[in-house]
Amino acid sequence: MGEKAIPIFPCRSIELTWDFYRALGFEQTSWQTRPNPYLGVRRGDVELHFFGWKKHEPAASMNMCYISTTEVDDLYEAFRGGLREALGRVPARGLPRLGALRDMSYGVRQFLLSDPDGLQLRIGQAISEDTRHAPIPEEKVARAFHMATLLGESKGDHRAAARILDRLLRSDQALSPSERLRALVLRADAAAHLEERPRVRALTAEARAIDLPVSSELGDDLRRLADLEAALPVDGPTPPTGGTG
């Protein structure tokens, strides 16, 4: 038997949806404008279909799809590069957006990608045979990182994640350079989602100033730091305000 499931999601415009997925390296498999707009895209064994619905509200979307891969790092870099080429940056907030690539506590290395219509793709690779949630760490720093990541990336509660990280950064807890970098990047990520652009700028500048040891363990954090920096608007003159003449 050869069954295959292909999810079908709403989108406001099949043209804009195709532009987005084409930038990610997908090919078009279906295209229909009448009687109803319809689009199919495929990348390798991943196939997604979309129907046009002008009343769709991206901000209210609860649509999700999990994609399992054996090459999550390569896929992340391909998507990251495609978005940078198409948009001039890697979008870290709003829609569309690309989340950080991280090792999760349940034995999966994954990232989250949201398209312009709010469809969230969770893309992951198993890195352990045990995919149960690990116990919450007892050590203070590890616990703070665990809870901030869980709240921010899994639950979308960026304000709660920010409070945890603010407490950690303000505490008298001695942080290694690597730990401080991770805390600052996580806090900057939360600030980006909360539209706190001056805070993002200050946090990323502080993180960039840390004298870091050479360590491959920092790759995910440094990559996210670079994307958060690149997503900041270029400083320029303040636009005029007031009446219309």
JSON list of C-alpha atoms in Angstrom, two decimals:
[
{"chain": "A", "resi": 1, "resn": "MET", "atom": "CA", "xyz": [0.00, 0.00, 0.00]},
{"chain": "A", "resi": 2, "resn": "GLY", "atom": "CA", "xyz": [1.24, 3.51, -0.76]},
{"chain": "A", "resi": 3, "resn": "GLU", "atom": "CA", "xyz": [-0.84, 6.08, 1.09]},
{"chain": "A", "resi": 4, "resn": "LYS", "atom": "CA", "xyz": [0.36, 9.67, 1.37]},
{"chain": "A", "resi": 5, "resn": "ALA", "atom": "CA", "xyz": [-1.21, 12.57, 3.24]},
{"chain": "A", "resi": 6, "resn": "ILE", "atom": "CA", "xyz": [-1.08, 16.06, 1.73]},
{"chain": "A", "resi": 7, "resn": "PRO", "atom": "CA", "xyz": [-2.40, 18.85, 3.99]},
{"chain": "A", "resi": 8, "resn": "ILE", "atom": "CA", "xyz": [-4.41, 21.67, 2.44]},
{"chain": "A", "resi": 9, "resn": "PHE", "atom": "CA", "xyz": [-4.26, 25.12, 4.05]},
{"chain": "A", "resi": 10, "resn": "PRO", "atom": "CA", "xyz": [-5.98, 28.46, 3.44]},
{"chain": "A", "resi": 11, "resn": "CYS", "atom": "CA", "xyz": [-4.10, 31.44, 2.06]},
{"chain": "A", "resi": 12, "resn": "ARG", "atom": "CA", "xyz": [-5.12, 34.93, 1.02]},
{"chain": "A", "resi": 13, "resn": "SER", "atom": "CA", "xyz": [-3.33, 34.80, -2.33]},
{"chain": "A", "resi": 14, "resn": "ILE", "atom": "CA", "xyz": [-1.88, 31.83, -4.16]},
{"chain": "A", "resi": 15, "resn": "GLU", "atom": "CA", "xyz": [0.44, 34.24, -6.00]},
{"chain": "A", "resi": 16, "resn": "LEU", "atom": "CA", "xyz": [2.00, 35.57, -2.78]},
{"chain": "A", "resi": 17, "resn": "THR", "atom": "CA", "xyz": [2.09, 32.09, -1.26]},
{"chain": "A", "resi": 18, "resn": "TRP", "atom": "CA", "xyz": [3.91, 30.77, -4.30]},
{"chain": "A", "resi": 19, "resn": "ASP", "atom": "CA", "xyz": [6.44, 33.61, -4.13]},
{"chain": "A", "resi": 20, "resn": "PHE", "atom": "CA", "xyz": [7.23, 32.65, -0.53]},
{"chain": "A", "resi": 21, "resn": "TYR", "atom": "CA", "xyz": [7.62, 28.91, -1.05]},
{"chain": "A", "resi": 22, "resn": "ARG", "atom": "CA", "xyz": [9.56, 29.40, -4.28]},
{"chain": "A", "resi": 23, "resn": "ALA", "atom": "CA", "xyz": [12.10, 31.41, -2.26]},
{"chain": "A", "resi": 24, "resn": "LEU", "atom": "CA", "xyz": [12.45, 28.36, 0.02]},
{"chain": "A", "resi": 25, "resn": "GLY", "atom": "CA", "xyz": [13.30, 26.09, -2.90]},
{"chain": "A", "resi": 26, "resn": "PHE", "atom": "CA", "xyz": [9.88, 24.50, -3.48]},
{"chain": "A", "resi": 27, "resn": "GLU", "atom": "CA", "xyz": [8.61, 23.62, -6.94]},
{"chain": "A", "resi": 28, "resn": "GLN", "atom": "CA", "xyz": [5.06, 24.17, -8.13]},
{"chain": "A", "resi": 29, "resn": "THR", "atom": "CA", "xyz": [2.95, 21.03, -8.59]},
{"chain": "A", "resi": 30, "resn": "SER", "atom": "CA", "xyz": [-0.54, 22.50, -8.98]},
{"chain": "A", "resi": 31, "resn": "TRP", "atom": "CA", "xyz": [-1.86, 25.88, -10.12]},
{"chain": "A", "resi": 32, "resn": "GLN", "atom": "CA", "xyz": [-5.49, 26.85, -10.62]},
{"chain": "A", "resi": 33, "resn": "THR", "atom": "CA", "xyz": [-7.06, 30.29, -10.67]},
{"chain": "A", "resi": 34, "resn": "ARG", "atom": "CA", "xyz": [-10.62, 29.31, -11.68]},
{"chain": "A", "resi": 35, "resn": "PRO", "atom": "CA", "xyz": [-13.13, 28.37, -10.47]},
{"chain": "A", "resi": 36, "resn": "ASN", "atom": "CA", "xyz": [-11.24, 28.42, -7.17]},
{"chain": "A", "resi": 37, "resn": "PRO", "atom": "CA", "xyz": [-7.62, 29.50, -6.53]},
{"chain": "A", "resi": 38, "resn": "TYR", "atom": "CA", "xyz": [-5.48, 26.47, -5.71]},
{"chain": "A", "resi": 39, "resn": "LEU", "atom": "CA", "xyz": [-1.72, 25.90, -5.35]},
{"chain": "A", "resi": 40, "resn": "GLY", "atom": "CA", "xyz": [0.45, 22.84, -4.74]},
{"chain": "A", "resi": 41, "resn": "VAL", "atom": "CA", "xyz": [4.15, 23.02, -3.83]},
{"chain": "A", "resi": 42, "resn": "ARG", "atom": "CA", "xyz": [6.76, 20.34, -3.20]},
{"chain": "A", "resi": 43, "resn": "ARG", "atom": "CA", "xyz": [10.32, 20.17, -1.94]},
{"chain": "A", "resi": 44, "resn": "GLY", "atom": "CA", "xyz": [11.71, 16.65, -1.83]},
{"chain": "A", "resi": 45, "resn": "ASP", "atom": "CA", "xyz": [9.15, 14.51, -0.02]},
{"chain": "A", "resi": 46, "resn": "VAL", "atom": "CA", "xyz": [7.39, 17.52, 1.51]},
{"chain": "A", "resi": 47, "resn": "GLU", "atom": "CA", "xyz": [4.21, 18.49, -0.32]},
{"chain": "A", "resi": 48, "resn": "LEU", "atom": "CA", "xyz": [1.78, 21.22, 0.73]},
{"chain": "A", "resi": 49, "resn": "HIS", "atom": "CA", "xyz": [-1.41, 22.44, -0.93]},
{"chain": "A", "resi": 50, "resn": "PHE", "atom": "CA", "xyz": [-3.24, 25.75, -0.49]},
{"chain": "A", "resi": 51, "resn": "PHE", "atom": "CA", "xyz": [-6.64, 27.14, -1.41]},
{"chain": "A", "resi": 52, "resn": "GLY", "atom": "CA", "xyz": [-7.30, 30.83, -1.84]},
{"chain": "A", "resi": 53, "resn": "TRP", "atom": "CA", "xyz": [-9.59, 32.39, 0.76]},
{"chain": "A", "resi": 54, "resn": "LYS", "atom": "CA", "xyz": [-9.67, 36.19, 0.95]},
{"chain": "A", "resi": 55, "resn": "LYS", "atom": "CA", "xyz": [-11.32, 36.17, 4.39]},
{"chain": "A", "resi": 56, "resn": "HIS", "atom": "CA", "xyz": [-8.44, 34.22, 5.96]},
{"chain": "A", "resi": 57, "resn": "GLU", "atom": "CA", "xyz": [-6.87, 36.07, 8.92]},
{"chain": "A", "resi": 58, "resn": "PRO", "atom": "CA", "xyz": [-3.15, 35.20, 9.23]},
{"chain": "A", "resi": 59, "resn": "ALA", "atom": "CA", "xyz": [-2.81, 36.65, 12.74]},
{"chain": "A", "resi": 60, "resn": "ALA", "atom": "CA", "xyz": [-5.54, 34.32, 14.00]},
{"chain": "A", "resi": 61, "resn": "SER", "atom": "CA", "xyz": [-4.25, 31.22, 12.22]},
{"chain": "A", "resi": 62, "resn": "MET", "atom": "CA", "xyz": [-3.81, 28.06, 14.27]},
{"chain": "A", "resi": 63, "resn": "ASN", "atom": "CA", "xyz": [-2.67, 25.98, 11.29]},
{"chain": "A", "resi": 64, "resn": "MET", "atom": "CA", "xyz": [0.41, 23.82, 11.85]},
{"chain": "A", "resi": 65, "resn": "CYS", "atom": "CA", "xyz": [2.30, 21.06, 10.10]},
{"chain": "A", "resi": 66, "resn": "TYR", "atom": "CA", "xyz": [5.19, 19.00, 11.46]},
{"chain": "A", "resi": 67, "resn": "ILE", "atom": "CA", "xyz": [7.93, 18.03, 9.02]},
{"chain": "A", "resi": 68, "resn": "SER", "atom": "CA", "xyz": [10.44, 15.35, 10.01]},
{"chain": "A", "resi": 69, "resn": "THR", "atom": "CA", "xyz": [13.84, 15.42, 8.34]},
{"chain": "A", "resi": 70, "resn": "THR", "atom": "CA", "xyz": [17.23, 13.73, 8.60]},
{"chain": "A", "resi": 71, "resn": "GLU", "atom": "CA", "xyz": [19.07, 16.92, 7.55]},
{"chain": "A", "resi": 72, "resn": "VAL", "atom": "CA", "xyz": [17.64, 19.70, 9.68]},
{"chain": "A", "resi": 73, "resn": "ASP", "atom": "CA", "xyz": [20.80, 21.85, 9.65]},
{"chain": "A", "resi": 74, "resn": "ASP", "atom": "CA", "xyz": [21.02, 21.79, 5.85]},
{"chain": "A", "resi": 75, "resn": "LEU", "atom": "CA", "xyz": [17.31, 22.56, 5.50]},
{"chain": "A", "resi": 76, "resn": "TYR", "atom": "CA", "xyz": [17.55, 25.43, 7.96]},
{"chain": "A", "resi": 77, "resn": "GLU", "atom": "CA", "xyz": [20.45, 26.98, 6.09]},
{"chain": "A", "resi": 78, "resn": "ALA", "atom": "CA", "xyz": [18.64, 26.56, 2.76]},
{"chain": "A", "resi": 79, "resn": "PHE", "atom": "CA", "xyz": [15.50, 28.29, 4.09]},
{"chain": "A", "resi": 80, "resn": "ARG", "atom": "CA", "xyz": [17.54, 30.96, 5.85]},
{"chain": "A", "resi": 81, "resn": "GLY", "atom": "CA", "xyz": [19.49, 31.72, 2.69]},
{"chain": "A", "resi": 82, "resn": "GLY", "atom": "CA", "xyz": [16.39, 31.75, 0.50]},
{"chain": "A", "resi": 83, "resn": "LEU", "atom": "CA", "xyz": [14.60, 34.21, 2.77]},
{"chain": "A", "resi": 84, "resn": "ARG", "atom": "CA", "xyz": [17.64, 36.46, 2.99]},
{"chain": "A", "resi": 85, "resn": "GLU", "atom": "CA", "xyz": [17.91, 36.56, -0.80]},
{"chain": "A", "resi": 86, "resn": "ALA", "atom": "CA", "xyz": [14.18, 37.20, -1.31]},
{"chain": "A", "resi": 87, "resn": "LEU", "atom": "CA", "xyz": [13.62, 39.67, 1.54]},
{"chain": "A", "resi": 88, "resn": "GLY", "atom": "CA", "xyz": [17.07, 41.10, 2.16]},
{"chain": "A", "resi": 89, "resn": "ARG", "atom": "CA", "xyz": [17.05, 39.73, 5.71]},
{"chain": "A", "resi": 90, "resn": "VAL", "atom": "CA", "xyz": [15.98, 36.74, 7.76]},
{"chain": "A", "resi": 91, "resn": "PRO", "atom": "CA", "xyz": [12.60, 37.73, 9.29]},
{"chain": "A", "resi": 92, "resn": "ALA", "atom": "CA", "xyz": [12.70, 37.13, 13.04]},
{"chain": "A", "resi": 93, "resn": "ARG", "atom": "CA", "xyz": [9.25, 38.48, 13.96]},
{"chain": "A", "resi": 94, "resn": "GLY", "atom": "CA", "xyz": [5.84, 39.02, 12.41]},
{"chain": "A", "resi": 95, "resn": "LEU", "atom": "CA", "xyz": [4.81, 37.11, 9.30]},
{"chain": "A", "resi": 96, "resn": "PRO", "atom": "CA", "xyz": [6.60, 35.49, 7.67]},
{"chain": "A", "resi": 97, "resn": "ARG", "atom": "CA", "xyz": [9.28, 34.59, 10.22]},
{"chain": "A", "resi": 98, "resn": "LEU", "atom": "CA", "xyz": [11.98, 32.01, 10.83]},
{"chain": "A", "resi": 99, "resn": "GLY", "atom": "CA", "xyz": [12.74, 30.90, 14.36]},
{"chain": "A", "resi": 100, "resn": "ALA", "atom": "CA", "xyz": [16.06, 29.77, 15.77]},
{"chain": "A", "resi": 101, "resn": "LEU", "atom": "CA", "xyz": [17.42, 26.28, 15.24]},
{"chain": "A", "resi": 102, "resn": "ARG", "atom": "CA", "xyz": [17.77, 24.64, 18.66]},
{"chain": "A", "resi": 103, "resn": "ASP", "atom": "CA", "xyz": [18.19, 21.32, 20.43]},
{"chain": "A", "resi": 104, "resn": "MET", "atom": "CA", "xyz": [14.96, 20.75, 22.34]},
{"chain": "A", "resi": 105, "resn": "SER", "atom": "CA", "xyz": [14.61, 19.01, 25.68]},
{"chain": "A", "resi": 106, "resn": "TYR", "atom": "CA", "xyz": [12.59, 16.19, 24.11]},
{"chain": "A", "resi": 107, "resn": "GLY", "atom": "CA", "xyz": [15.35, 14.82, 21.93]},
{"chain": "A", "resi": 108, "resn": "VAL", "atom": "CA", "xyz": [14.64, 16.80, 18.75]},
{"chain": "A", "resi": 109, "resn": "ARG", "atom": "CA", "xyz": [16.66, 19.46, 16.95]},
{"chain": "A", "resi": 110, "resn": "GLN", "atom": "CA", "xyz": [14.14, 21.76, 15.30]},
{"chain": "A", "resi": 111, "resn": "PHE", "atom": "CA", "xyz": [13.11, 25.19, 14.08]},
{"chain": "A", "resi": 112, "resn": "LEU", "atom": "CA", "xyz": [9.80, 26.91, 13.45]},
{"chain": "A", "resi": 113, "resn": "LEU", "atom": "CA", "xyz": [8.89, 28.61, 10.18]},
{"chain": "A", "resi": 114, "resn": "SER", "atom": "CA", "xyz": [5.71, 30.67, 9.77]},
{"chain": "A", "resi": 115, "resn": "ASP", "atom": "CA", "xyz": [4.55, 31.62, 6.29]},
{"chain": "A", "resi": 116, "resn": "PRO", "atom": "CA", "xyz": [2.83, 34.90, 5.33]},
{"chain": "A", "resi": 117, "resn": "ASP", "atom": "CA", "xyz": [-0.58, 33.41, 6.15]},
{"chain": "A", "resi": 118, "resn": "GLY", "atom": "CA", "xyz": [0.35, 32.22, 9.63]},
{"chain": "A", "resi": 119, "resn": "LEU", "atom": "CA", "xyz": [0.88, 28.54, 8.79]},
{"chain": "A", "resi": 120, "resn": "GLN", "atom": "CA", "xyz": [3.52, 27.29, 11.20]},
{"chain": "A", "resi": 121, "resn": "LEU", "atom": "CA", "xyz": [5.84, 24.57, 9.97]},
{"chain": "A", "resi": 122, "resn": "ARG", "atom": "CA", "xyz": [7.68, 22.76, 12.76]},
{"chain": "A", "resi": 123, "resn": "ILE", "atom": "CA", "xyz": [10.70, 21.13, 11.18]},
{"chain": "A", "resi": 124, "resn": "GLY", "atom": "CA", "xyz": [12.76, 18.72, 13.24]},
{"chain": "A", "resi": 125, "resn": "GLN", "atom": "CA", "xyz": [15.23, 15.88, 13.38]},
{"chain": "A", "resi": 126, "resn": "ALA", "atom": "CA", "xyz": [15.41, 13.30, 16.14]},
{"chain": "A", "resi": 127, "resn": "ILE", "atom": "CA", "xyz": [18.75, 13.47, 17.99]},
{"chain": "A", "resi": 128, "resn": "SER", "atom": "CA", "xyz": [17.81, 10.94, 20.66]},
{"chain": "A", "resi": 129, "resn": "GLU", "atom": "CA", "xyz": [15.83, 7.73, 20.82]},
{"chain": "A", "resi": 130, "resn": "ASP", "atom": "CA", "xyz": [14.03, 9.14, 23.84]},
{"chain": "A", "resi": 131, "resn": "THR", "atom": "CA", "xyz": [11.62, 11.86, 22.69]},
{"chain": "A", "resi": 132, "resn": "ARG", "atom": "CA", "xyz": [9.95, 12.38, 26.05]},
{"chain": "A", "resi": 133, "resn": "HIS", "atom": "CA", "xyz": [10.31, 15.78, 27.69]},
{"chain": "A", "resi": 134, "resn": "ALA", "atom": "CA", "xyz": [13.38, 15.84, 29.91]},
{"chain": "A", "resi": 135, "resn": "PRO", "atom": "CA", "xyz": [12.80, 16.83, 33.56]},
{"chain": "A", "resi": 136, "resn": "ILE", "atom": "CA", "xyz": [13.02, 20.54, 34.25]},
{"chain": "A", "resi": 137, "resn": "PRO", "atom": "CA", "xyz": [16.64, 21.25, 35.28]},
{"chain": "A", "resi": 138, "resn": "GLU", "atom": "CA", "xyz": [17.26, 22.07, 38.91]},
{"chain": "A", "resi": 139, "resn": "GLU", "atom": "CA", "xyz": [20.34, 24.22, 38.31]},
{"chain": "A", "resi": 140, "resn": "LYS", "atom": "CA", "xyz": [19.30, 27.90, 38.14]},
{"chain": "A", "resi": 141, "resn": "VAL", "atom": "CA", "xyz": [20.79, 28.90, 34.79]},
{"chain": "A", "resi": 142, "resn": "ALA", "atom": "CA", "xyz": [19.82, 25.72, 32.95]},
{"chain": "A", "resi": 143, "resn": "ARG", "atom": "CA", "xyz": [16.31, 26.00, 34.40]},
{"chain": "A", "resi": 144, "resn": "ALA", "atom": "CA", "xyz": [15.96, 29.60, 33.20]},
{"chain": "A", "resi": 145, "resn": "PHE", "atom": "CA", "xyz": [17.05, 28.66, 29.67]},
{"chain": "A", "resi": 146, "resn": "HIS", "atom": "CA", "xyz": [14.72, 25.67, 29.63]},
{"chain": "A", "resi": 147, "resn": "MET", "atom": "CA", "xyz": [11.67, 27.65, 30.77]},
{"chain": "A", "resi": 148, "resn": "ALA", "atom": "CA", "xyz": [12.37, 30.67, 28.56]},
{"chain": "A", "resi": 149, "resn": "THR", "atom": "CA", "xyz": [12.73, 28.47, 25.48]},
{"chain": "A", "resi": 150, "resn": "LEU", "atom": "CA", "xyz": [9.61, 26.48, 26.33]},
{"chain": "A", "resi": 151, "resn": "LEU", "atom": "CA", "xyz": [7.51, 29.60, 26.93]},
{"chain": "A", "resi": 152, "resn": "GLY", "atom": "CA", "xyz": [8.83, 31.57, 23.97]},
{"chain": "A", "resi": 153, "resn": "GLU", "atom": "CA", "xyz": [9.12, 28.96, 21.24]},
{"chain": "A", "resi": 154, "resn": "SER", "atom": "CA", "xyz": [6.58, 26.32, 22.20]},
{"chain": "A", "resi": 155, "resn": "LYS", "atom": "CA", "xyz": [3.87, 28.46, 23.81]},
{"chain": "A", "resi": 156, "resn": "GLY", "atom": "CA", "xyz": [4.49, 31.82, 22.13]},
{"chain": "A", "resi": 157, "resn": "ASP", "atom": "CA", "xyz": [4.48, 33.62, 25.51]},
{"chain": "A", "resi": 158, "resn": "HIS", "atom": "CA", "xyz": [7.41, 35.92, 24.79]},
{"chain": "A", "resi": 159, "resn": "ARG", "atom": "CA", "xyz": [6.59, 38.30, 27.65]},
{"chain": "A", "resi": 160, "resn": "ALA", "atom": "CA", "xyz": [6.85, 35.51, 30.22]},
{"chain": "A", "resi": 161, "resn": "ALA", "atom": "CA", "xyz": [10.10, 34.33, 28.63]},
{"chain": "A", "resi": 162, "resn": "ALA", "atom": "CA", "xyz": [11.43, 37.90, 28.84]},
{"chain": "A", "resi": 163, "resn": "ARG", "atom": "CA", "xyz": [10.64, 38.12, 32.56]},
{"chain": "A", "resi": 164, "resn": "ILE", "atom": "CA", "xyz": [12.57, 34.92, 33.27]},
{"chain": "A", "resi": 165, "resn": "LEU", "atom": "CA", "xyz": [15.61, 36.12, 31.31]},
{"chain": "A", "resi": 166, "resn": "ASP", "atom": "CA", "xyz": [15.49, 39.60, 32.85]},
{"chain": "A", "resi": 167, "resn": "ARG", "atom": "CA", "xyz": [15.57, 38.07, 36.33]},
{"chain": "A", "resi": 168, "resn": "LEU", "atom": "CA", "xyz": [18.54, 35.91, 35.34]},
{"chain": "A", "resi": 169, "resn": "LEU", "atom": "CA", "xyz": [20.49, 38.80, 33.81]},
{"chain": "A", "resi": 170, "resn": "ARG", "atom": "CA", "xyz": [19.80, 41.09, 36.79]},
{"chain": "A", "resi": 171, "resn": "SER", "atom": "CA", "xyz": [20.60, 38.46, 39.42]},
{"chain": "A", "resi": 172, "resn": "ASP", "atom": "CA", "xyz": [23.93, 37.98, 41.16]},
{"chain": "A", "resi": 173, "resn": "GLN", "atom": "CA", "xyz": [24.23, 34.61, 39.45]},
{"chain": "A", "resi": 174, "resn": "ALA", "atom": "CA", "xyz": [27.71, 34.26, 37.95]},
{"chain": "A", "resi": 175, "resn": "LEU", "atom": "CA", "xyz": [27.30, 33.57, 34.24]},
{"chain": "A", "resi": 176, "resn": "SER", "atom": "CA", "xyz": [30.04, 32.27, 31.99]},
{"chain": "A", "resi": 177, "resn": "PRO", "atom": "CA", "xyz": [30.57, 34.23, 28.73]},
{"chain": "A", "resi": 178, "resn": "SER", "atom": "CA", "xyz": [28.72, 31.50, 26.85]},
{"chain": "A", "resi": 179, "resn": "GLU", "atom": "CA", "xyz": [25.79, 31.55, 29.27]},
{"chain": "A", "resi": 180, "resn": "ARG", "atom": "CA", "xyz": [25.55, 35.34, 29.14]},
{"chain": "A", "resi": 181, "resn": "LEU", "atom": "CA", "xyz": [25.57, 35.28, 25.35]},
{"chain": "A", "resi": 182, "resn": "ARG", "atom": "CA", "xyz": [22.78, 32.70, 25.30]},
{"chain": "A", "resi": 183, "resn": "ALA", "atom": "CA", "xyz": [20.70, 34.69, 27.80]},
{"chain": "A", "resi": 184, "resn": "LEU", "atom": "CA", "xyz": [21.14, 37.91, 25.84]},
{"chain": "A", "resi": 185, "resn": "VAL", "atom": "CA", "xyz": [20.26, 36.31, 22.51]},
{"chain": "A", "resi": 186, "resn": "LEU", "atom": "CA", "xyz": [17.17, 34.65, 23.95]},
{"chain": "A", "resi": 187, "resn": "ARG", "atom": "CA", "xyz": [16.12, 37.95, 25.52]},
{"chain": "A", "resi": 188, "resn": "ALA", "atom": "CA", "xyz": [16.74, 39.83, 22.27]},
{"chain": "A", "resi": 189, "resn": "ASP", "atom": "CA", "xyz": [14.63, 37.26, 20.45]},
{"chain": "A", "resi": 190, "resn": "ALA", "atom": "CA", "xyz": [11.78, 37.86, 22.90]},
{"chain": "A", "resi": 191, "resn": "ALA", "atom": "CA", "xyz": [12.21, 41.62, 22.52]},
{"chain": "A", "resi": 192, "resn": "ALA", "atom": "CA", "xyz": [11.94, 41.29, 18.74]},
{"chain": "A", "resi": 193, "resn": "HIS", "atom": "CA", "xyz": [8.61, 39.47, 19.05]},
{"chain": "A", "resi": 194, "resn": "LEU", "atom": "CA", "xyz": [7.41, 42.15, 21.50]},
{"chain": "A", "resi": 195, "resn": "GLU", "atom": "CA", "xyz": [8.32, 44.94, 19.04]},
{"chain": "A", "resi": 196, "resn": "GLU", "atom": "CA", "xyz": [10.92, 46.34, 21.48]},
{"chain": "A", "resi": 197, "resn": "ARG", "atom": "CA", "xyz": [13.39, 47.43, 18.81]},
{"chain": "A", "resi": 198, "resn": "PRO", "atom": "CA", "xyz": [15.59, 49.69, 20.99]},
{"chain": "A", "resi": 199, "resn": "ARG", "atom": "CA", "xyz": [15.88, 46.81, 23.45]},
{"chain": "A", "resi": 200, "resn": "VAL", "atom": "CA", "xyz": [16.82, 44.41, 20.65]},
{"chain": "A", "resi": 201, "resn": "ARG", "atom": "CA", "xyz": [19.54, 46.81, 19.55]},
{"chain": "A", "resi": 202, "resn": "ALA", "atom": "CA", "xyz": [20.94, 47.18, 23.09]},
{"chain": "A", "resi": 203, "resn": "LEU", "atom": "CA", "xyz": [20.85, 43.45, 23.84]},
{"chain": "A", "resi": 204, "resn": "THR", "atom": "CA", "xyz": [22.46, 42.40, 20.57]},
{"chain": "A", "resi": 205, "resn": "ALA", "atom": "CA", "xyz": [25.19, 45.03, 21.04]},
{"chain": "A", "resi": 206, "resn": "GLU", "atom": "CA", "xyz": [25.90, 43.73, 24.54]},
{"chain": "A", "resi": 207, "resn": "ALA", "atom": "CA", "xyz": [26.00, 40.15, 23.26]},
{"chain": "A", "resi": 208, "resn": "ARG", "atom": "CA", "xyz": [28.34, 41.08, 20.41]},
{"chain": "A", "resi": 209, "resn": "ALA", "atom": "CA", "xyz": [30.75, 42.72, 22.88]},
{"chain": "A", "resi": 210, "resn": "ILE", "atom": "CA", "xyz": [31.28, 39.50, 24.88]},
{"chain": "A", "resi": 211, "resn": "ASP", "atom": "CA", "xyz": [34.74, 37.97, 24.56]},
{"chain": "A", "resi": 212, "resn": "LEU", "atom": "CA", "xyz": [33.80, 34.42, 23.71]},
{"chain": "A", "resi": 213, "resn": "PRO", "atom": "CA", "xyz": [35.80, 31.21, 23.88]},
{"chain": "A", "resi": 214, "resn": "VAL", "atom": "CA", "xyz": [36.11, 29.22, 20.70]},
{"chain": "A", "resi": 215, "resn": "SER", "atom": "CA", "xyz": [33.31, 26.67, 20.92]},
{"chain": "A", "resi": 216, "resn": "SER", "atom": "CA", "xyz": [31.15, 24.89, 18.40]},
{"chain": "A", "resi": 217, "resn": "GLU", "atom": "CA", "xyz": [28.36, 24.86, 20.98]},
{"chain": "A", "resi": 218, "resn": "LEU", "atom": "CA", "xyz": [27.72, 28.55, 20.34]},
{"chain": "A", "resi": 219, "resn": "GLY", "atom": "CA", "xyz": [26.94, 28.18, 16.64]},
{"chain": "A", "resi": 220, "resn": "ASP", "atom": "CA", "xyz": [23.15, 28.29, 16.99]},
{"chain": "A", "resi": 221, "resn": "ASP", "atom": "CA", "xyz": [23.26, 31.34, 19.27]},
{"chain": "A", "resi": 222, "resn": "LEU", "atom": "CA", "xyz": [25.72, 33.27, 17.10]},
{"chain": "A", "resi": 223, "resn": "ARG", "atom": "CA", "xyz": [23.68, 32.57, 13.99]},
{"chain": "A", "resi": 224, "resn": "ARG", "atom": "CA", "xyz": [20.53, 33.83, 15.70]},
{"chain": "A", "resi": 225, "resn": "LEU", "atom": "CA", "xyz": [22.40, 36.89, 16.95]},
{"chain": "A", "resi": 226, "resn": "ALA", "atom": "CA", "xyz": [23.44, 37.71, 13.39]},
{"chain": "A", "resi": 227, "resn": "ASP", "atom": "CA", "xyz": [19.85, 37.33, 12.13]},
{"chain": "A", "resi": 228, "resn": "LEU", "atom": "CA", "xyz": [18.46, 39.56, 14.89]},
{"chain": "A", "resi": 229, "resn": "GLU", "atom": "CA", "xyz": [21.05, 42.22, 14.09]},
{"chain": "A", "resi": 230, "resn": "ALA", "atom": "CA", "xyz": [20.33, 42.08, 10.36]},
{"chain": "A", "resi": 231, "resn": "ALA", "atom": "CA", "xyz": [16.58, 42.37, 10.95]},
{"chain": "A", "resi": 232, "resn": "LEU", "atom": "CA", "xyz": [16.94, 45.69, 12.77]},
{"chain": "A", "resi": 233, "resn": "PRO", "atom": "CA", "xyz": [15.98, 48.74, 10.71]},
{"chain": "A", "resi": 234, "resn": "VAL", "atom": "CA", "xyz": [18.81, 50.97, 9.60]},
{"chain": "A", "resi": 235, "resn": "ASP", "atom": "CA", "xyz": [19.01, 54.13, 11.71]},
{"chain": "A", "resi": 236, "resn": "GLY", "atom": "CA", "xyz": [17.85, 57.17, 9.84]},
{"chain": "A", "resi": 237, "resn": "PRO", "atom": "CA", "xyz": [16.13, 60.54, 10.35]},
{"chain": "A", "resi": 238, "resn": "THR", "atom": "CA", "xyz": [12.92, 60.54, 12.34]},
{"chain": "A", "resi": 239, "resn": "PRO", "atom": "CA", "xyz": [9.96, 60.84, 9.98]},
{"chain": "A", "resi": 240, "resn": "PRO", "atom": "CA", "xyz": [7.91, 64.04, 10.34]},
{"chain": "A", "resi": 241, "resn": "THR", "atom": "CA", "xyz": [4.70, 63.99, 12.29]},
{"chain": "A", "resi": 242, "resn": "GLY", "atom": "CA", "xyz": [1.78, 66.35, 12.61]},
{"chain": "A", "resi": 243, "resn": "GLY", "atom": "CA", "xyz": [-0.88, 67.71, 10.33]},
{"chain": "A", "resi": 244, "resn": "THR", "atom": "CA", "xyz": [-1.28, 67.44, 6.60]},
{"chain": "A", "resi": 245, "resn": "GLY", "atom": "CA", "xyz": [-0.27, 70.92, 5.66]}
]
